mmCIF file of C-alpha atoms and ligand atoms in Angstrom:
data_model
loop_
_atom_site.group_PDB
_atom_site.id
_atom_site.type_symbol
_atom_site.label_atom_id
_atom_site.label_comp_id
_atom_site.label_asym_id
_atom_site.label_seq_id
_atom_site.Cartn_x
_atom_site.Cartn_y
_atom_site.Cartn_z
ATOM 1 C CA GLU I 1 -77.343 182.877 -57.361
ATOM 2 C CA GLY I 2 -77.265 186.322 -55.765
ATOM 3 C CA ARG I 3 -73.532 186.484 -56.147
ATOM 4 C CA THR I 4 -73.678 185.621 -59.873
ATOM 5 C CA ARG I 5 -76.397 188.196 -60.529
ATOM 6 C CA PHE I 6 -74.352 190.753 -58.662
ATOM 7 C CA LEU I 7 -71.308 190.141 -60.864
ATOM 8 C CA GLU I 8 -73.419 190.152 -64.041
ATOM 9 C CA ALA I 9 -74.970 193.493 -63.129
ATOM 10 C CA ILE I 10 -71.562 195.051 -62.539
ATOM 11 C CA LYS I 11 -70.229 193.685 -65.820
ATOM 12 C CA GLU I 12 -73.228 195.015 -67.767
ATOM 13 C CA PHE I 13 -72.863 198.381 -66.063
ATOM 14 C CA GLU I 14 -69.158 198.466 -66.857
ATOM 15 C CA ASN I 15 -69.760 197.590 -70.520
ATOM 16 C CA GLY I 16 -72.389 200.313 -70.826
ATOM 17 C CA GLN I 17 -75.090 197.749 -71.536
ATOM 18 C CA LEU I 18 -77.287 199.173 -68.802
ATOM 19 C CA ASP I 19 -79.112 202.373 -69.558
ATOM 20 C CA ALA I 20 -78.460 203.786 -66.097
ATOM 21 C CA ARG I 21 -76.036 206.245 -64.574
ATOM 22 C CA LEU I 22 -76.293 204.795 -61.112
ATOM 23 C CA LEU I 23 -76.337 201.127 -60.288
ATOM 24 C CA GLU I 24 -77.295 200.369 -56.713
ATOM 25 C CA VAL I 25 -76.825 196.723 -55.883
ATOM 26 C CA LEU I 26 -77.479 195.039 -52.602
ATOM 27 C CA CYS I 27 -74.133 193.926 -51.269
ATOM 28 C CA CYS I 28 -73.781 193.270 -47.587
ATOM 29 C CA GLU I 29 -70.355 192.779 -46.138
ATOM 30 C CA GLY I 30 -69.752 189.591 -44.269
ATOM 31 C CA CYS I 31 -72.511 187.555 -45.893
ATOM 32 C CA ILE I 32 -71.192 184.131 -46.757
ATOM 33 C CA MET I 33 -73.778 183.657 -49.478
ATOM 34 C CA GLY I 34 -72.740 186.737 -51.464
ATOM 35 C CA ALA I 35 -75.200 189.450 -52.434
ATOM 36 C CA GLY I 36 -78.733 188.740 -51.222
ATOM 37 C CA MET I 37 -81.955 188.817 -53.303
ATOM 38 C CA THR I 38 -85.102 189.981 -51.570
ATOM 39 C CA THR I 39 -87.459 187.855 -53.690
ATOM 40 C CA LYS I 40 -87.343 185.216 -56.376
ATOM 41 C CA GLU I 41 -90.132 186.837 -58.418
ATOM 42 C CA GLN I 42 -89.569 188.111 -61.943
ATOM 43 C CA GLU I 43 -88.919 191.792 -62.523
ATOM 44 C CA PHE I 44 -92.403 192.684 -63.914
ATOM 45 C CA LYS I 45 -94.181 190.920 -61.136
ATOM 46 C CA ARG I 46 -92.118 192.866 -58.642
ATOM 47 C CA ARG I 47 -92.961 196.108 -60.443
ATOM 48 C CA SER I 48 -96.683 195.322 -60.423
ATOM 49 C CA ARG I 49 -96.486 194.618 -56.678
ATOM 50 C CA ILE I 50 -94.988 198.048 -56.085
ATOM 51 C CA SER I 51 -97.629 199.709 -58.336
ATOM 52 C CA LYS I 52 -100.378 197.960 -56.420
ATOM 53 C CA TYR I 53 -98.885 199.108 -53.144
ATOM 54 C CA VAL I 54 -98.817 202.727 -54.375
ATOM 55 C CA ARG I 55 -102.404 202.497 -55.713
ATOM 56 C CA ASP I 56 -103.604 201.106 -52.371
ATOM 57 C CA CYS I 57 -101.877 203.914 -50.551
ATOM 58 C CA LEU I 58 -103.543 206.478 -52.787
ATOM 59 C CA LYS I 59 -106.954 204.844 -52.422
ATOM 60 C CA TYR I 60 -106.952 204.857 -48.642
ATOM 61 C CA ARG I 61 -105.066 208.064 -48.092
ATOM 62 C CA ASN I 62 -106.415 210.899 -46.022
ATOM 63 C CA GLN I 63 -106.483 213.767 -48.510
ATOM 64 C CA GLY I 64 -106.253 216.454 -45.814
ATOM 65 C CA GLN I 65 -103.337 214.725 -44.073
ATOM 66 C CA TRP I 66 -101.600 214.113 -47.400
ATOM 67 C CA GLU I 67 -101.776 217.805 -48.291
ATOM 68 C CA LYS I 68 -100.473 218.718 -44.849
ATOM 69 C CA ASP I 69 -97.568 216.262 -45.249
ATOM 70 C CA MET I 70 -96.706 217.669 -48.656
ATOM 71 C CA VAL I 71 -96.441 221.154 -47.183
ATOM 72 C CA TYR I 72 -94.579 219.900 -44.134
ATOM 73 C CA PHE I 73 -91.963 217.970 -46.158
ATOM 74 C CA ALA I 74 -91.732 220.498 -48.995
ATOM 75 C CA ASP I 75 -88.199 221.497 -48.008
ATOM 76 C CA LEU I 76 -86.923 217.930 -47.766
ATOM 77 C CA ASP I 77 -83.946 217.453 -50.079
ATOM 78 C CA LEU I 78 -84.099 213.937 -51.498
ATOM 79 C CA ARG I 79 -80.946 214.199 -53.514
ATOM 80 C CA ARG I 80 -78.189 211.750 -52.710
ATOM 81 C CA SER I 81 -74.515 212.094 -53.345
ATOM 82 C CA PHE I 82 -71.911 209.372 -53.680
ATOM 83 C CA GLU I 83 -68.198 209.282 -53.194
ATOM 84 C CA ARG I 84 -65.883 207.059 -55.099
ATOM 85 C CA ASP I 85 -64.623 204.256 -52.887
ATOM 86 C CA ASP I 86 -63.028 201.431 -54.824
ATOM 87 C CA LYS I 87 -63.439 198.263 -52.824
ATOM 88 C CA ARG I 88 -62.529 195.792 -55.533
ATOM 89 C CA VAL I 89 -60.199 192.985 -54.499
ATOM 90 C CA GLY I 90 -56.894 194.030 -55.946
ATOM 91 C CA ILE I 91 -54.326 191.982 -57.706
ATOM 92 C CA ILE I 92 -52.195 190.198 -55.130
ATOM 93 C CA THR I 93 -48.782 191.753 -55.262
ATOM 94 C CA PRO I 94 -45.688 190.020 -53.903
ATOM 95 C CA ASP I 95 -45.127 192.755 -51.303
ATOM 96 C CA ILE I 96 -48.373 191.887 -49.518
ATOM 97 C CA ASP I 97 -47.692 189.125 -47.028
ATOM 98 C CA LEU I 98 -50.924 187.185 -46.680
ATOM 99 C CA ARG I 99 -49.340 184.333 -44.767
ATOM 100 C CA PRO I 100 -50.470 185.393 -41.260
ATOM 101 C CA ILE I 101 -54.033 185.774 -42.544
ATOM 102 C CA LEU I 102 -53.908 182.448 -44.365
ATOM 103 C CA GLU I 103 -52.579 180.826 -41.182
ATOM 104 C CA ARG I 104 -55.503 182.227 -39.231
ATOM 105 C CA MET I 105 -57.823 180.824 -41.864
ATOM 106 C CA GLY I 106 -56.260 177.395 -41.335
ATOM 107 C CA LYS I 107 -54.548 177.392 -44.743
ATOM 108 C CA LYS I 108 -51.195 175.936 -43.844
ATOM 109 C CA SER I 109 -50.488 173.572 -46.686
ATOM 110 C CA GLU I 110 -51.529 173.387 -50.316
ATOM 111 C CA SER I 111 -54.222 170.823 -49.568
ATOM 112 C CA ASP I 112 -55.955 173.348 -47.261
ATOM 113 C CA PHE I 113 -56.722 175.609 -50.239
ATOM 114 C CA LEU I 114 -60.045 174.050 -51.194
ATOM 115 C CA ASN I 115 -61.158 177.021 -53.323
ATOM 116 C CA CYS I 116 -64.714 175.813 -52.775
ATOM 117 C CA GLY I 117 -66.340 179.248 -53.027
ATOM 118 C CA ALA I 118 -68.502 178.742 -49.919
ATOM 119 C CA CYS I 119 -67.261 182.056 -48.530
ATOM 120 C CA GLY I 120 -68.439 183.960 -51.604
ATOM 121 C CA TYR I 121 -64.951 184.297 -53.087
ATOM 122 C CA ASP I 122 -63.707 182.258 -55.988
ATOM 123 C CA THR I 123 -60.461 181.323 -54.300
ATOM 124 C CA CYS I 124 -59.017 181.189 -50.814
ATOM 125 C CA LEU I 125 -56.458 183.819 -51.853
ATOM 126 C CA ASP I 126 -59.243 186.214 -52.908
ATOM 127 C CA HIS I 127 -60.804 185.696 -49.506
ATOM 128 C CA ALA I 128 -57.490 186.347 -47.737
ATOM 129 C CA MET I 129 -57.027 189.516 -49.769
ATOM 130 C CA SER I 130 -60.462 190.724 -48.708
ATOM 131 C CA ILE I 131 -59.602 190.076 -45.071
ATOM 132 C CA TYR I 132 -56.414 192.069 -45.627
ATOM 133 C CA ARG I 133 -58.554 194.937 -46.899
ATOM 134 C CA GLY I 134 -60.950 194.689 -43.985
ATOM 135 C CA LEU I 135 -63.858 193.491 -46.115
ATOM 136 C CA ALA I 136 -64.164 189.945 -44.849
ATOM 137 C CA GLU I 137 -63.592 187.850 -41.753
ATOM 138 C CA ASP I 138 -61.693 184.616 -41.101
ATOM 139 C CA GLU I 139 -64.831 182.842 -39.887
ATOM 140 C CA MET I 140 -66.366 183.094 -43.355
ATOM 141 C CA CYS I 141 -64.347 180.063 -44.444
ATOM 142 C CA LEU I 142 -66.934 177.378 -43.779
ATOM 143 C CA PRO I 143 -64.699 174.284 -43.970
ATOM 144 C CA TYR I 144 -62.256 175.929 -41.547
ATOM 145 C CA THR I 145 -65.001 177.039 -39.172
ATOM 146 C CA ILE I 146 -66.544 173.559 -39.176
ATOM 147 C CA GLU I 147 -63.130 172.021 -38.476
ATOM 148 C CA LYS I 148 -62.552 174.459 -35.629
ATOM 149 C CA LEU I 149 -65.977 173.773 -34.184
ATOM 150 C CA LYS I 150 -65.257 170.061 -34.298
ATOM 151 C CA GLN I 151 -61.961 170.569 -32.470
ATOM 152 C CA THR I 152 -63.563 172.783 -29.843
ATOM 153 C CA ASN I 153 -66.298 170.234 -29.410
ATOM 154 C CA GLU I 154 -63.795 167.424 -28.919
ATOM 155 C CA GLU I 155 -61.831 169.483 -26.393
ATOM 156 C CA LEU I 156 -65.020 170.304 -24.530
ATOM 157 C CA GLU I 157 -66.009 166.652 -24.441
ATOM 158 C CA LYS I 158 -62.596 165.697 -23.078
ATOM 159 C CA SER I 159 -62.608 168.309 -20.333
ATOM 160 C CA ASN I 160 -66.195 167.417 -19.536
ATOM 161 C CA SER I 161 -65.380 163.767 -19.015
ATOM 162 C CA LYS I 162 -62.278 164.719 -16.983
ATOM 163 C CA LEU I 163 -64.439 166.924 -14.828
ATOM 164 C CA SER I 164 -67.015 164.230 -14.209
ATOM 165 C CA ASP I 165 -64.223 161.703 -13.403
ATOM 166 C CA THR I 166 -62.756 164.111 -10.863
ATOM 167 C CA GLN I 167 -66.181 164.735 -9.404
ATOM 168 C CA GLN I 168 -66.782 161.007 -9.008
ATOM 169 C CA GLN I 169 -63.386 160.562 -7.392
ATOM 170 C CA LEU I 170 -64.139 163.375 -4.967
ATOM 171 C CA VAL I 171 -67.480 161.863 -4.000
ATOM 172 C CA GLN I 172 -65.777 158.484 -3.582
ATOM 173 C CA SER I 173 -62.966 159.952 -1.440
ATOM 174 C CA GLU I 174 -65.442 161.784 0.753
ATOM 175 C CA ARG I 175 -67.530 158.666 1.262
ATOM 176 C CA LEU I 176 -64.462 156.604 2.096
ATOM 177 C CA ALA I 177 -63.167 159.286 4.465
ATOM 178 C CA SER I 178 -66.393 159.269 6.490
ATOM 179 C CA MET I 179 -66.368 155.461 6.532
ATOM 180 C CA ALA I 180 -62.774 155.536 7.724
ATOM 181 C CA GLN I 181 -63.774 157.802 10.591
ATOM 182 C CA MET I 182 -66.517 155.421 11.637
ATOM 183 C CA ALA I 183 -64.231 152.393 11.217
ATOM 184 C CA THR I 184 -61.604 153.958 13.484
ATOM 185 C CA GLY I 185 -64.172 154.528 16.218
ATOM 186 C CA ILE I 186 -65.479 150.977 16.038
ATOM 187 C CA ALA I 187 -62.004 149.447 15.816
ATOM 188 C CA HIS I 188 -60.758 151.293 18.894
ATOM 189 C CA GLU I 189 -63.862 150.365 20.906
ATOM 190 C CA VAL I 190 -63.690 146.690 19.917
ATOM 191 C CA ASN I 191 -59.931 146.296 20.221
ATOM 192 C CA ASN I 192 -59.655 146.470 24.020
ATOM 193 C CA PRO I 193 -62.482 144.060 24.967
ATOM 194 C CA LEU I 194 -61.215 141.733 22.251
ATOM 195 C CA GLY I 195 -57.758 141.775 23.801
ATOM 196 C CA VAL I 196 -59.284 140.803 27.157
ATOM 197 C CA VAL I 197 -61.284 137.942 25.563
ATOM 198 C CA LEU I 198 -58.137 136.648 23.878
ATOM 199 C CA MET I 199 -56.015 136.881 27.004
ATOM 200 C CA TYR I 200 -58.531 135.025 29.197
ATOM 201 C CA ALA I 201 -59.223 132.434 26.524
ATOM 202 C CA HIS I 202 -55.477 131.704 26.324
ATOM 203 C CA MET I 203 -55.222 131.519 30.135
ATOM 204 C CA LEU I 204 -58.193 129.153 30.386
ATOM 205 C CA LYS I 205 -56.818 127.021 27.566
ATOM 206 C CA ASP I 206 -53.540 126.647 29.442
ATOM 207 C CA GLN I 207 -55.417 125.692 32.634
ATOM 208 C CA CYS I 208 -57.561 123.061 30.906
ATOM 209 C CA LYS I 209 -54.855 121.001 29.255
ATOM 210 C CA ASP I 210 -56.338 117.786 30.658
ATOM 211 C CA ASP I 211 -59.841 118.367 29.366
ATOM 212 C CA LYS I 212 -59.612 117.714 25.628
ATOM 213 C CA GLN I 213 -63.132 118.831 24.730
ATOM 214 C CA LEU I 214 -62.863 122.055 26.747
ATOM 215 C CA GLY I 215 -59.426 122.707 25.237
ATOM 216 C CA GLU I 216 -60.863 122.382 21.731
ATOM 217 C CA ASP I 217 -63.756 124.722 22.555
ATOM 218 C CA LEU I 218 -61.400 127.309 23.993
ATOM 219 C CA GLY I 219 -59.157 126.883 20.940
ATOM 220 C CA MET I 220 -62.152 127.807 18.795
ATOM 221 C CA ILE I 221 -62.698 130.976 20.866
ATOM 222 C CA VAL I 222 -59.021 131.922 20.469
ATOM 223 C CA GLU I 223 -59.127 131.265 16.725
ATOM 224 C CA GLN I 224 -62.246 133.369 16.145
ATOM 225 C CA ALA I 225 -61.063 136.162 18.439
ATOM 226 C CA ASP I 226 -57.795 136.208 16.474
ATOM 227 C CA ARG I 227 -59.824 136.530 13.292
ATOM 228 C CA CYS I 228 -61.661 139.493 14.811
ATOM 229 C CA LYS I 229 -58.303 141.037 15.730
ATOM 230 C CA LYS I 230 -57.214 140.778 12.108
ATOM 231 C CA ILE I 231 -60.418 142.452 10.970
ATOM 232 C CA VAL I 232 -59.851 145.280 13.442
ATOM 233 C CA ALA I 233 -56.252 145.628 12.220
ATOM 234 C CA GLY I 234 -57.592 145.739 8.661
ATOM 235 C CA LEU I 235 -60.058 148.465 9.606
ATOM 236 C CA LEU I 236 -57.282 150.522 11.151
ATOM 237 C CA ASN I 237 -55.220 150.055 8.012
ATOM 238 C CA PHE I 238 -58.126 151.222 5.891
ATOM 239 C CA ALA I 239 -58.648 154.206 8.178
ATOM 240 C CA ARG I 240 -54.969 155.081 7.732
ATOM 241 C CA GLN I 241 -54.409 154.904 11.454
ATOM 242 C CA ASN I 242 -51.160 152.991 11.139
ATOM 243 C CA GLN I 243 -47.680 154.350 10.780
ATOM 244 C CA VAL I 244 -45.772 154.040 7.529
ATOM 245 C CA ALA I 245 -42.150 152.991 7.924
ATOM 246 C CA PHE I 246 -40.532 154.430 4.819
ATOM 247 C CA GLU I 247 -37.328 152.822 3.610
ATOM 248 C CA SER I 248 -35.467 152.711 0.334
ATOM 249 C CA VAL I 249 -36.511 149.598 -1.585
ATOM 250 C CA ASP I 250 -36.342 148.028 -5.020
ATOM 251 C CA LEU I 251 -39.938 147.975 -6.276
ATOM 252 C CA ASN I 252 -39.241 145.032 -8.574
ATOM 253 C CA GLU I 253 -38.147 142.932 -5.596
ATOM 254 C CA ILE I 254 -41.354 143.792 -3.767
ATOM 255 C CA VAL I 255 -43.439 142.846 -6.781
ATOM 256 C CA GLU I 256 -41.641 139.509 -7.065
ATOM 257 C CA LYS I 257 -42.145 138.865 -3.359
ATOM 258 C CA GLY I 258 -45.862 139.614 -3.597
ATOM 259 C CA LEU I 259 -46.145 137.216 -6.523
ATOM 260 C CA GLN I 260 -44.296 134.466 -4.638
ATOM 261 C CA ILE I 261 -46.442 134.746 -1.510
ATOM 262 C CA VAL I 262 -49.772 134.063 -3.219
ATOM 263 C CA GLU I 263 -50.064 130.510 -4.455
ATOM 264 C CA ARG I 264 -50.717 130.607 -8.191
ATOM 265 C CA PRO I 265 -53.442 128.282 -9.531
ATOM 266 C CA LYS I 266 -52.108 125.870 -12.145
ATOM 267 C CA ASN I 267 -54.390 127.161 -14.899
ATOM 268 C CA ILE I 268 -53.128 130.747 -14.585
ATOM 269 C CA ALA I 269 -49.965 132.110 -16.194
ATOM 270 C CA ALA I 270 -48.132 135.054 -14.655
ATOM 271 C CA GLU I 271 -45.738 137.542 -16.197
ATOM 272 C CA ILE I 272 -43.857 140.577 -14.908
ATOM 273 C CA ILE I 273 -43.050 143.349 -17.379
ATOM 274 C CA ASN I 274 -40.476 145.762 -16.065
ATOM 275 C CA GLN I 275 -40.539 149.186 -17.728
ATOM 276 C CA MET I 276 -38.555 150.919 -15.047
ATOM 277 C CA GLU I 277 -35.021 152.260 -15.406
ATOM 278 C CA ASN I 278 -34.630 153.092 -11.737
ATOM 279 C CA PRO I 279 -36.612 150.715 -9.477
ATOM 280 C CA TYR I 280 -35.598 152.400 -6.196
ATOM 281 C CA CYS I 281 -38.187 154.293 -4.215
ATOM 282 C CA GLU I 282 -39.185 154.956 -0.613
ATOM 283 C CA LEU I 283 -42.107 153.054 0.830
ATOM 284 C CA ASP I 284 -43.205 150.737 3.605
ATOM 285 C CA LYS I 285 -42.058 147.363 2.348
ATOM 286 C CA ASP I 286 -44.440 145.178 4.371
ATOM 287 C CA GLN I 287 -47.459 147.320 3.627
ATOM 288 C CA MET I 288 -46.735 147.415 -0.105
ATOM 289 C CA VAL I 289 -46.279 143.640 -0.169
ATOM 290 C CA GLN I 290 -49.698 143.478 1.506
ATOM 291 C CA VAL I 291 -51.145 145.625 -1.316
ATOM 292 C CA LEU I 292 -49.659 143.289 -3.916
ATOM 293 C CA VAL I 293 -50.882 140.189 -2.103
ATOM 294 C CA ASN I 294 -54.425 141.596 -1.917
ATOM 295 C CA LEU I 295 -54.530 142.596 -5.575
ATOM 296 C CA ILE I 296 -52.933 139.386 -6.848
ATOM 297 C CA SER I 297 -55.297 137.229 -4.720
ATOM 298 C CA ASN I 298 -58.280 139.102 -6.141
ATOM 299 C CA ALA I 299 -56.940 138.698 -9.675
ATOM 300 C CA TYR I 300 -56.552 134.923 -9.239
ATOM 301 C CA ALA I 301 -60.057 134.711 -7.755
ATOM 302 C CA ALA I 302 -61.416 136.532 -10.820
ATOM 303 C CA MET I 303 -60.029 133.807 -13.140
ATOM 304 C CA PRO I 304 -61.700 130.569 -11.951
ATOM 305 C CA ASP I 305 -61.356 129.073 -15.446
ATOM 306 C CA GLY I 306 -57.744 130.123 -15.863
ATOM 307 C CA GLY I 307 -56.166 133.072 -17.622
ATOM 308 C CA LYS I 308 -53.186 135.347 -17.393
ATOM 309 C CA LEU I 309 -51.902 137.745 -14.776
ATOM 310 C CA THR I 310 -49.647 140.546 -15.993
ATOM 311 C CA ILE I 311 -47.809 142.806 -13.577
ATOM 312 C CA THR I 312 -46.201 145.845 -15.168
ATOM 313 C CA THR I 313 -43.878 148.198 -13.319
ATOM 314 C CA GLY I 314 -42.862 151.670 -14.437
ATOM 315 C CA GLY I 315 -41.938 155.085 -13.191
ATOM 316 C CA ASN I 316 -40.453 158.498 -13.786
ATOM 317 C CA ASP I 317 -38.451 160.962 -11.690
ATOM 318 C CA PHE I 318 -41.368 161.694 -9.389
ATOM 319 C CA GLN I 319 -43.357 158.513 -9.023
ATOM 320 C CA VAL I 320 -43.316 154.758 -9.439
ATOM 321 C CA TRP I 321 -46.254 152.619 -10.397
ATOM 322 C CA PHE I 322 -47.306 149.050 -10.952
ATOM 323 C CA SER I 323 -50.379 147.626 -12.583
ATOM 324 C CA ILE I 324 -51.931 144.222 -12.034
ATOM 325 C CA ALA I 325 -54.022 143.048 -14.949
ATOM 326 C CA ASP I 326 -56.065 139.868 -15.117
ATOM 327 C CA THR I 327 -58.053 138.292 -17.922
ATOM 328 C CA GLY I 328 -60.833 137.307 -15.555
ATOM 329 C CA ILE I 329 -64.562 137.860 -15.461
ATOM 330 C CA GLY I 330 -64.319 141.617 -14.862
ATOM 331 C CA ILE I 331 -66.199 143.773 -12.393
ATOM 332 C CA PRO I 332 -69.805 144.741 -13.196
ATOM 333 C CA LYS I 333 -70.253 148.479 -13.658
ATOM 334 C CA GLU I 334 -72.639 148.807 -10.711
ATOM 335 C CA ASN I 335 -69.976 147.402 -8.338
ATOM 336 C CA MET I 336 -67.220 149.790 -9.385
ATOM 337 C CA PRO I 337 -68.132 152.667 -6.999
ATOM 338 C CA LYS I 338 -68.299 150.268 -4.014
ATOM 339 C CA LEU I 339 -64.991 148.472 -4.587
ATOM 340 C CA PHE I 340 -62.978 150.184 -1.863
ATOM 341 C CA GLN I 341 -65.745 150.289 0.727
ATOM 342 C CA PRO I 342 -65.026 148.134 3.780
ATOM 343 C CA PHE I 343 -67.011 144.892 3.949
ATOM 344 C CA PHE I 344 -68.063 145.067 0.308
ATOM 345 C CA THR I 345 -67.455 141.643 -1.210
ATOM 346 C CA THR I 346 -68.870 139.521 -3.988
ATOM 347 C CA LYS I 347 -67.323 136.393 -2.513
ATOM 348 C CA LYS I 348 -69.422 133.764 -0.762
ATOM 349 C CA MET I 349 -70.135 134.119 2.976
ATOM 350 C CA GLY I 350 -67.025 133.264 5.001
ATOM 351 C CA LYS I 351 -64.746 133.413 1.931
ATOM 352 C CA GLY I 352 -63.662 136.989 2.356
ATOM 353 C CA THR I 353 -63.936 139.792 4.887
ATOM 354 C CA GLY I 354 -64.470 142.478 2.270
ATOM 355 C CA LEU I 355 -61.547 144.383 3.739
ATOM 356 C CA GLY I 356 -58.843 143.501 1.194
ATOM 357 C CA LEU I 357 -59.432 146.394 -1.194
ATOM 358 C CA ALA I 358 -60.342 148.789 1.621
ATOM 359 C CA VAL I 359 -57.001 148.030 3.293
ATOM 360 C CA THR I 360 -55.226 148.346 -0.060
ATOM 361 C CA TYR I 361 -56.840 151.736 -0.573
ATOM 362 C CA GLY I 362 -55.830 152.867 2.930
ATOM 363 C CA ILE I 363 -52.202 151.780 2.482
ATOM 364 C CA VAL I 364 -51.886 153.490 -0.895
ATOM 365 C CA LYS I 365 -53.369 156.696 0.521
ATOM 366 C CA MET I 366 -50.997 156.518 3.520
ATOM 367 C CA HIS I 367 -48.199 156.584 0.936
ATOM 368 C CA ARG I 368 -49.829 159.666 -0.650
ATOM 369 C CA GLY I 369 -50.424 157.548 -3.720
ATOM 370 C CA ASP I 370 -53.296 156.815 -6.013
ATOM 371 C CA ILE I 371 -55.101 153.643 -7.021
ATOM 372 C CA LYS I 372 -57.172 153.339 -10.185
ATOM 373 C CA VAL I 373 -59.180 150.511 -11.627
ATOM 374 C CA THR I 374 -60.464 149.786 -15.114
ATOM 375 C CA SER I 375 -62.555 146.750 -15.891
ATOM 376 C CA ASN I 376 -64.730 145.132 -18.512
ATOM 377 C CA ALA I 377 -67.279 142.490 -17.566
ATOM 378 C CA ASP I 378 -69.169 142.593 -20.862
ATOM 379 C CA LEU I 379 -67.798 140.180 -23.448
ATOM 380 C CA SER I 380 -69.697 141.944 -26.244
ATOM 381 C CA LYS I 381 -67.523 145.006 -25.599
ATOM 382 C CA GLY I 382 -64.208 143.147 -25.852
ATOM 383 C CA PRO I 383 -62.047 140.827 -23.742
ATOM 384 C CA THR I 384 -63.079 140.831 -20.103
ATOM 385 C CA GLY I 385 -60.678 141.535 -17.253
ATOM 386 C CA THR I 386 -59.583 144.051 -14.664
ATOM 387 C CA THR I 387 -56.520 146.230 -14.201
ATOM 388 C CA PHE I 388 -55.570 147.907 -10.932
ATOM 389 C CA THR I 389 -52.886 150.581 -11.177
ATOM 390 C CA VAL I 390 -51.109 151.852 -8.083
ATOM 391 C CA ALA I 391 -48.929 154.963 -8.308
ATOM 392 C CA ILE I 392 -46.946 156.363 -5.401
ATOM 393 C CA PRO I 393 -44.405 159.184 -5.047
ATOM 394 C CA ARG I 394 -40.843 158.016 -5.539
ATOM 395 C CA ALA I 395 -39.704 159.833 -2.409
ATOM 396 C CA GLY I 396 -41.565 158.911 0.779
ATOM 397 C CA ARG I 397 -42.578 161.446 3.419
ATOM 398 C CA ARG I 398 -40.667 161.319 6.672
ATOM 399 C CA GLU I 399 -42.601 162.814 9.547
HETATM 400 S S1 SF4 G 1 -64.755 178.892 -47.990
HETATM 401 FE FE1 SF4 G 1 -62.674 178.624 -47.282
HETATM 402 S S2 SF4 G 1 -61.891 176.940 -48.498
HETATM 403 FE FE2 SF4 G 1 -63.704 177.715 -49.574
HETATM 404 S S3 SF4 G 1 -62.883 179.273 -50.985
HETATM 405 FE FE3 SF4 G 1 -63.465 180.337 -49.145
HETATM 406 S S4 SF4 G 1 -61.567 180.437 -47.982
HETATM 407 FE FE4 SF4 G 1 -61.279 178.858 -49.531
#
């Protein structure tokens, strides 16, 4: 409304319809709403307000002070002078290149010229011309500013979620590193006495060949001590205390081997998708097969009612990767941060040591690689299942 009144006043002044030599209109630069109006009241009401204000002032004035003020300000010159400064938006001439300004305003194609008037100008070109003359700013284009804000907001959200992911990974790595330290200590302490137990159990077993019952009992000791040895070896693997024997291998062959080793339940289908042009990389063959065996076994265990296992391989010049996806029950959200911790298992007592994923994590880290997991256990949010992705540098490190 202010903008319309502003234009009307100028037109009337120009046509000589106003009986005034000076028209002073309120026109602030940079206001997206156009010229502002101080009140919505009608003209006479405004006048009567001013009269009342003056009458009140006269009523309560201090006559002595007023006279003093009159003398004091007698020399004050209240005249005002004006200089001509034509700020009207000129006709756009072909020699003025408004393109850079229009670009800044986000007007790149015809459909961007909304000519909505929200900036106080009738058209986007008028607005651009005013910017050219230093009378307006780019940000006054509301649709553009809103769009930009949206973009900035989206970018902020993305970097925020990246930041919190990285933070979580850091916390996880730190926790696993301190666990690894503890695991190494325990493993080294247990390893030697365990070796002695095994050795003497074997010796006794050999000496008691005639006593069947004793032989069976000693066999049990050997079996369980062997199991403990495997757990200790697993702990050392998790703690990255083992050596990595890098050699040049075909990753696809390793994937196939891993798939062959684990017996596939009849109700589960398996598929390998190869997206790799060059399958050769440097890694420890046995350890990587171990990683595959662990992940594939877990995937099968997650599909008790059947499903599909998909192994995808890929890579670029710097790294190779494979992902193992199942259509199983998924991993509950609360278990995700504990997945790679040693001895964490959801399997029944005696069914798993809880070292499989910890060992997998250790082996991948020994290869200077990365392991990521995504999972959905909530059917209302889509198909359930889990995908582990392992990425390792194409060239191994030789110490
Ligand atoms: S607000 Fe933007 S889109 Fe609307 S007229 Fe002004 S410059 Fe054009």
